[in-house]
Every structure is written in C-alpha cells, then in structure tokens.
Short mmCIF file of C-alpha atoms in Angstrom, two decimals:
data_model
loop_
_atom_site.label_atom_id
_atom_site.label_comp_id
_atom_site.label_asym_id
_atom_site.label_seq_id
_atom_site.Cartn_x
_atom_site.Cartn_y
_atom_site.Cartn_z
CA MET A 262 68.01 116.85 -164.62
CA ALA A 263 69.16 117.82 -160.34
CA LYS A 264 66.87 119.52 -158.56
CA LEU A 265 66.69 121.38 -155.48
CA ILE A 266 63.49 121.06 -152.96
CA ALA A 267 62.73 123.96 -150.00
CA LEU A 268 60.29 122.34 -147.76
CA TYR A 269 58.84 124.71 -145.83
CA LYS A 270 57.03 124.30 -142.21
CA HIS A 271 54.10 126.56 -141.95
CA PRO A 272 54.95 130.25 -141.34
CA GLU A 273 52.99 131.79 -138.11
CA ASN A 274 51.42 134.81 -140.01
CA LYS A 275 50.16 132.66 -143.65
CA GLU A 276 49.64 136.14 -145.13
CA ALA A 277 53.20 137.87 -144.39
CA PHE A 278 54.94 134.69 -146.01
CA ASP A 279 53.04 134.63 -149.12
CA ASP A 280 53.62 138.02 -149.52
CA HIS A 281 57.21 138.03 -149.11
CA TYR A 282 57.32 134.24 -150.86
CA PHE A 283 55.53 135.39 -153.61
CA ASN A 284 56.70 138.97 -154.28
CA VAL A 285 60.25 138.60 -152.61
CA HIS A 286 61.72 135.48 -152.89
CA SER A 287 60.35 133.85 -155.81
CA PRO A 288 61.80 136.46 -158.03
CA LEU A 289 65.00 136.66 -156.77
CA THR A 290 65.08 132.96 -156.99
CA ALA A 291 63.88 132.91 -160.45
CA LYS A 292 66.90 135.03 -161.84
CA ILE A 293 69.43 132.62 -160.68
CA PRO A 294 71.63 131.18 -163.95
CA GLY A 295 70.90 127.63 -164.74
CA LEU A 296 67.29 127.31 -163.42
CA ARG A 297 65.48 125.37 -165.99
CA GLU A 298 62.12 125.32 -164.06
CA MET A 299 60.27 126.32 -160.73
CA LYS A 300 57.41 124.36 -159.43
CA ILE A 301 55.61 125.55 -156.15
CA THR A 302 52.86 123.44 -154.33
CA LYS A 303 51.16 124.80 -151.82
CA ILE A 304 49.95 121.61 -149.04
CA SER A 305 46.70 121.49 -148.11
CA GLY A 306 47.07 118.56 -145.65
CA SER A 307 47.07 115.12 -145.11
CA PRO A 308 45.45 111.95 -146.08
CA MET A 309 45.12 111.10 -142.85
CA GLY A 310 43.20 114.66 -141.91
CA GLY A 311 45.25 117.67 -139.94
CA GLU A 312 47.36 119.98 -141.61
CA GLY A 313 50.44 118.34 -141.24
CA LYS A 314 53.74 119.85 -140.41
CA TYR A 315 54.37 121.73 -143.45
CA TYR A 316 53.04 124.46 -145.33
CA LEU A 317 54.68 124.69 -148.86
CA THR A 318 57.25 123.26 -151.31
CA CYS A 319 59.57 124.67 -153.92
CA GLU A 320 60.75 122.14 -156.81
CA MET A 321 63.97 124.18 -158.99
CA LYS A 322 65.22 122.24 -161.40
CA TYR A 323 69.29 122.70 -162.79
CA ASP A 324 70.43 120.97 -166.22
CA ASN A 325 72.60 118.61 -163.47
CA LEU A 326 74.56 118.45 -160.07
CA GLU A 327 77.12 121.33 -161.26
CA ALA A 328 74.74 123.34 -162.88
CA LEU A 329 72.29 123.48 -159.30
CA LEU A 330 75.78 124.19 -157.40
CA ALA A 331 77.20 126.85 -159.61
CA GLY A 332 73.75 128.43 -159.64
CA LEU A 333 74.04 128.94 -155.71
CA ARG A 334 77.34 130.17 -155.96
CA THR A 335 76.35 133.50 -158.55
CA ALA A 336 75.74 136.54 -157.07
CA GLU A 337 71.64 135.57 -157.82
CA GLY A 338 72.18 132.73 -156.22
CA LYS A 339 73.39 134.40 -152.77
CA ALA A 340 71.10 137.02 -153.07
CA SER A 341 68.24 134.63 -152.59
CA GLY A 342 69.84 132.43 -149.93
CA LYS A 343 70.30 135.58 -148.34
CA ASP A 344 66.61 136.38 -148.81
CA LEU A 345 65.80 132.79 -147.87
CA MET A 346 67.67 132.66 -144.60
CA GLY A 347 66.26 135.95 -143.43
CA PHE A 348 62.20 135.48 -143.94
CA ALA A 349 62.30 131.49 -143.49
CA GLY A 350 66.18 130.44 -141.75
CA ASP A 351 64.01 128.42 -139.27
CA LEU A 352 60.94 127.02 -141.35
CA VAL A 353 62.94 125.84 -144.57
CA THR A 354 64.87 122.55 -145.53
CA LEU A 355 67.06 122.11 -148.69
CA MET A 356 67.36 119.47 -150.30
CA ILE A 357 69.07 118.18 -153.45
CA GLY A 358 68.21 115.49 -155.30
CA LYS A 359 67.62 113.36 -158.96
CA ASP A 360 65.27 111.61 -160.59
CA ALA A 361 65.70 107.65 -159.63
CA MET B 947 46.29 118.59 -160.80
CA ALA B 948 46.32 117.51 -157.25
CA LYS B 949 48.86 115.72 -155.89
CA LEU B 950 49.91 113.47 -152.83
CA ILE B 951 53.58 113.72 -152.08
CA ALA B 952 55.61 110.98 -149.66
CA LEU B 953 58.41 112.32 -148.11
CA TYR B 954 60.56 109.61 -146.35
CA LYS B 955 63.30 109.85 -143.70
CA HIS B 956 66.69 107.86 -144.29
CA PRO B 957 65.86 104.17 -143.27
CA GLU B 958 68.25 101.81 -141.23
CA ASN B 959 68.98 99.48 -144.03
CA LYS B 960 68.77 101.57 -147.56
CA GLU B 961 69.35 98.31 -149.04
CA ALA B 962 65.80 96.54 -147.70
CA PHE B 963 64.31 99.82 -148.26
CA ASP B 964 65.17 100.56 -151.51
CA ASP B 965 64.40 96.73 -152.73
CA HIS B 966 60.67 97.10 -151.05
CA TYR B 967 60.23 100.39 -152.58
CA PHE B 968 61.32 99.68 -156.01
CA ASN B 969 60.26 96.37 -156.29
CA VAL B 970 57.01 96.20 -154.01
CA HIS B 971 56.12 99.43 -153.29
CA SER B 972 55.80 101.45 -156.05
CA PRO B 973 54.15 98.32 -158.53
CA LEU B 974 51.11 97.93 -156.09
CA THR B 975 50.95 101.94 -155.90
CA ALA B 976 51.10 102.83 -159.97
CA LYS B 977 47.87 100.69 -159.88
CA ILE B 978 46.00 103.11 -158.10
CA PRO B 979 43.28 104.10 -160.03
CA GLY B 980 43.08 107.93 -161.02
CA LEU B 981 46.79 108.29 -160.65
CA ARG B 982 48.32 110.04 -164.00
CA GLU B 983 51.84 110.18 -163.13
CA MET B 984 54.41 109.14 -160.50
CA LYS B 985 57.68 110.76 -159.77
CA ILE B 986 60.46 109.54 -157.69
CA THR B 987 63.54 111.78 -156.73
CA LYS B 988 66.22 110.58 -155.10
CA ILE B 989 67.52 112.72 -152.02
CA SER B 990 71.23 113.17 -152.06
CA GLY B 991 72.01 115.89 -149.44
CA SER B 992 71.74 119.71 -148.74
CA PRO B 993 73.45 122.92 -150.54
CA MET B 994 74.42 123.27 -146.46
CA GLY B 995 76.19 119.62 -146.51
CA GLY B 996 75.71 116.69 -144.80
CA GLU B 997 73.22 114.21 -145.96
CA GLY B 998 70.04 115.83 -144.26
CA LYS B 999 66.69 114.08 -142.83
CA TYR B 1000 65.21 112.33 -145.86
CA TYR B 1001 66.06 109.96 -148.04
CA LEU B 1002 63.35 109.91 -150.70
CA THR B 1003 60.57 111.59 -152.25
CA CYS B 1004 57.54 110.40 -154.58
CA GLU B 1005 54.92 113.33 -156.43
CA MET B 1006 51.90 111.01 -157.64
CA LYS B 1007 49.73 113.33 -159.53
CA TYR B 1008 45.74 113.04 -160.07
CA ASP B 1009 43.44 115.27 -161.80
CA ASN B 1010 42.20 116.93 -158.74
CA LEU B 1011 41.64 116.09 -155.52
CA GLU B 1012 38.43 114.58 -155.43
CA ALA B 1013 39.87 111.98 -157.98
CA LEU B 1014 42.90 111.62 -155.43
CA LEU B 1015 40.72 111.06 -152.13
CA ALA B 1016 38.91 108.69 -154.23
CA GLY B 1017 42.19 106.71 -155.62
CA LEU B 1018 43.33 105.90 -152.08
CA ARG B 1019 39.84 104.66 -151.28
CA THR B 1020 39.77 102.09 -153.79
CA ALA B 1021 41.06 98.39 -153.12
CA GLU B 1022 44.65 99.45 -155.01
CA GLY B 1023 44.64 102.68 -153.05
CA LYS B 1024 44.23 100.78 -149.13
CA ALA B 1025 46.70 97.95 -150.62
CA SER B 1026 48.82 100.85 -151.23
CA GLY B 1027 48.34 102.33 -147.87
CA LYS B 1028 48.69 98.67 -145.61
CA ASP B 1029 52.14 98.51 -147.68
CA LEU B 1030 53.46 101.36 -147.05
CA MET B 1031 52.49 101.25 -143.46
CA GLY B 1032 54.02 97.81 -143.30
CA PHE B 1033 57.55 98.50 -144.52
CA ALA B 1034 57.52 102.86 -144.20
CA GLY B 1035 54.56 104.02 -141.15
CA ASP B 1036 57.12 105.40 -139.10
CA LEU B 1037 59.90 106.87 -142.20
CA VAL B 1038 57.02 108.41 -144.27
CA THR B 1039 55.25 111.86 -144.09
CA LEU B 1040 51.82 111.89 -146.61
CA MET B 1041 51.32 115.47 -147.86
CA ILE B 1042 48.40 116.35 -150.02
CA GLY B 1043 48.97 119.52 -152.47
CA LYS B 1044 48.38 121.67 -155.31
CA ASP B 1045 50.53 123.73 -157.70
CA ALA B 1046 50.55 127.52 -156.58
#
C-alpha cells in the first residue's frame, strides 16, 4: 500500500473549513480512481498540552505508488487538487509514504 | 479509538535515527499498557516534488482518550517519552486525535 497524507494547520475559521472540507473537498477526493481508503483524523491537542499547530489529517491509501500518482493525474485527482489549493493551499502539507 | 500521532522531521543522520527508532524506541513504545496498534509510515516525498519537511510518522491507537493518557503516565509510557526526548526531542511533533 502507498499513502498520501494531508496535514492541515488550524484554519482561521474552523466552521467554514469543516463545511468545505466535509461537504465539498472530501466528496471530490473520494472520487479519485484507485483510492482504496480515506481516513480523516481530527487533532484535539498535544500530550504536552496546548492545541498544537495542526488541526486535521487525512490518510488516503492506494494499492501502490504508481496507482497513487496515476490517481492524482486523472480529472478527478486534478479537481480535488485544485479545490484543495483554493480553500487550504496555505494550510496543507502533502506527504507520500508507505508502511515501514 | 483515540490515537497519538508522532511526526518526525528529517534527522541529520538517517541511519543512526533508524537504528535507534526501530531497535530501541519502537520496542519501548510497544510495551505501553493499553496500546492497541502501532503503524509506522516512512515518508518518501511530496506530490509536488522534493523530499518535504517530514521523514516518518507513527500512529498509535488506544481504545479511547482516557486509555491513551493513562498509558502515557505508566512507567512504560514515561520510559518511551524520555527516550523520545533524548534522541528526537527537536524532531518530533506529537498530536492527539480521533477519527472524524
């Protein structure tokens, strides 16, 4: 399995972020061909206290790296990427990874 | 389920980091009471190219937030935390989260 991890910093307006994220962005992303699983985690803080820098993470699994990269190049992948840059381009860090 | 996510920046010496991480730190962490699952992901880069800021992430699952916090307060939890601060205190970001 290969995975794409999206890590979002705290948005200024959490309500507007959540509304777009769950009602627009996630459904767009869910359509990407080859996507096997999508796991969204809300960050509530740090064991050291404080809310920390990050707000939410999403892990998207594909069969392998080739399938992941091919998925991002499809029309659905491009639509998700374009939407992402529009509402959270300054908040998101994207990482490609695989199980160690 | 509640999860603790550890996110590591690139270490200066990847070989020394991996050696300590996989042979010392992970076995210490695996002993924490209440830990249900531990998933390590090696980051290979970003879809935009470049290696990015982060090197590795580890997701540790517990039944709920209380179990997670209780686990960190045990002798095993403290031993793992102390080891973490010793070899990667300047590299790691810790986040507590739950499925959205």
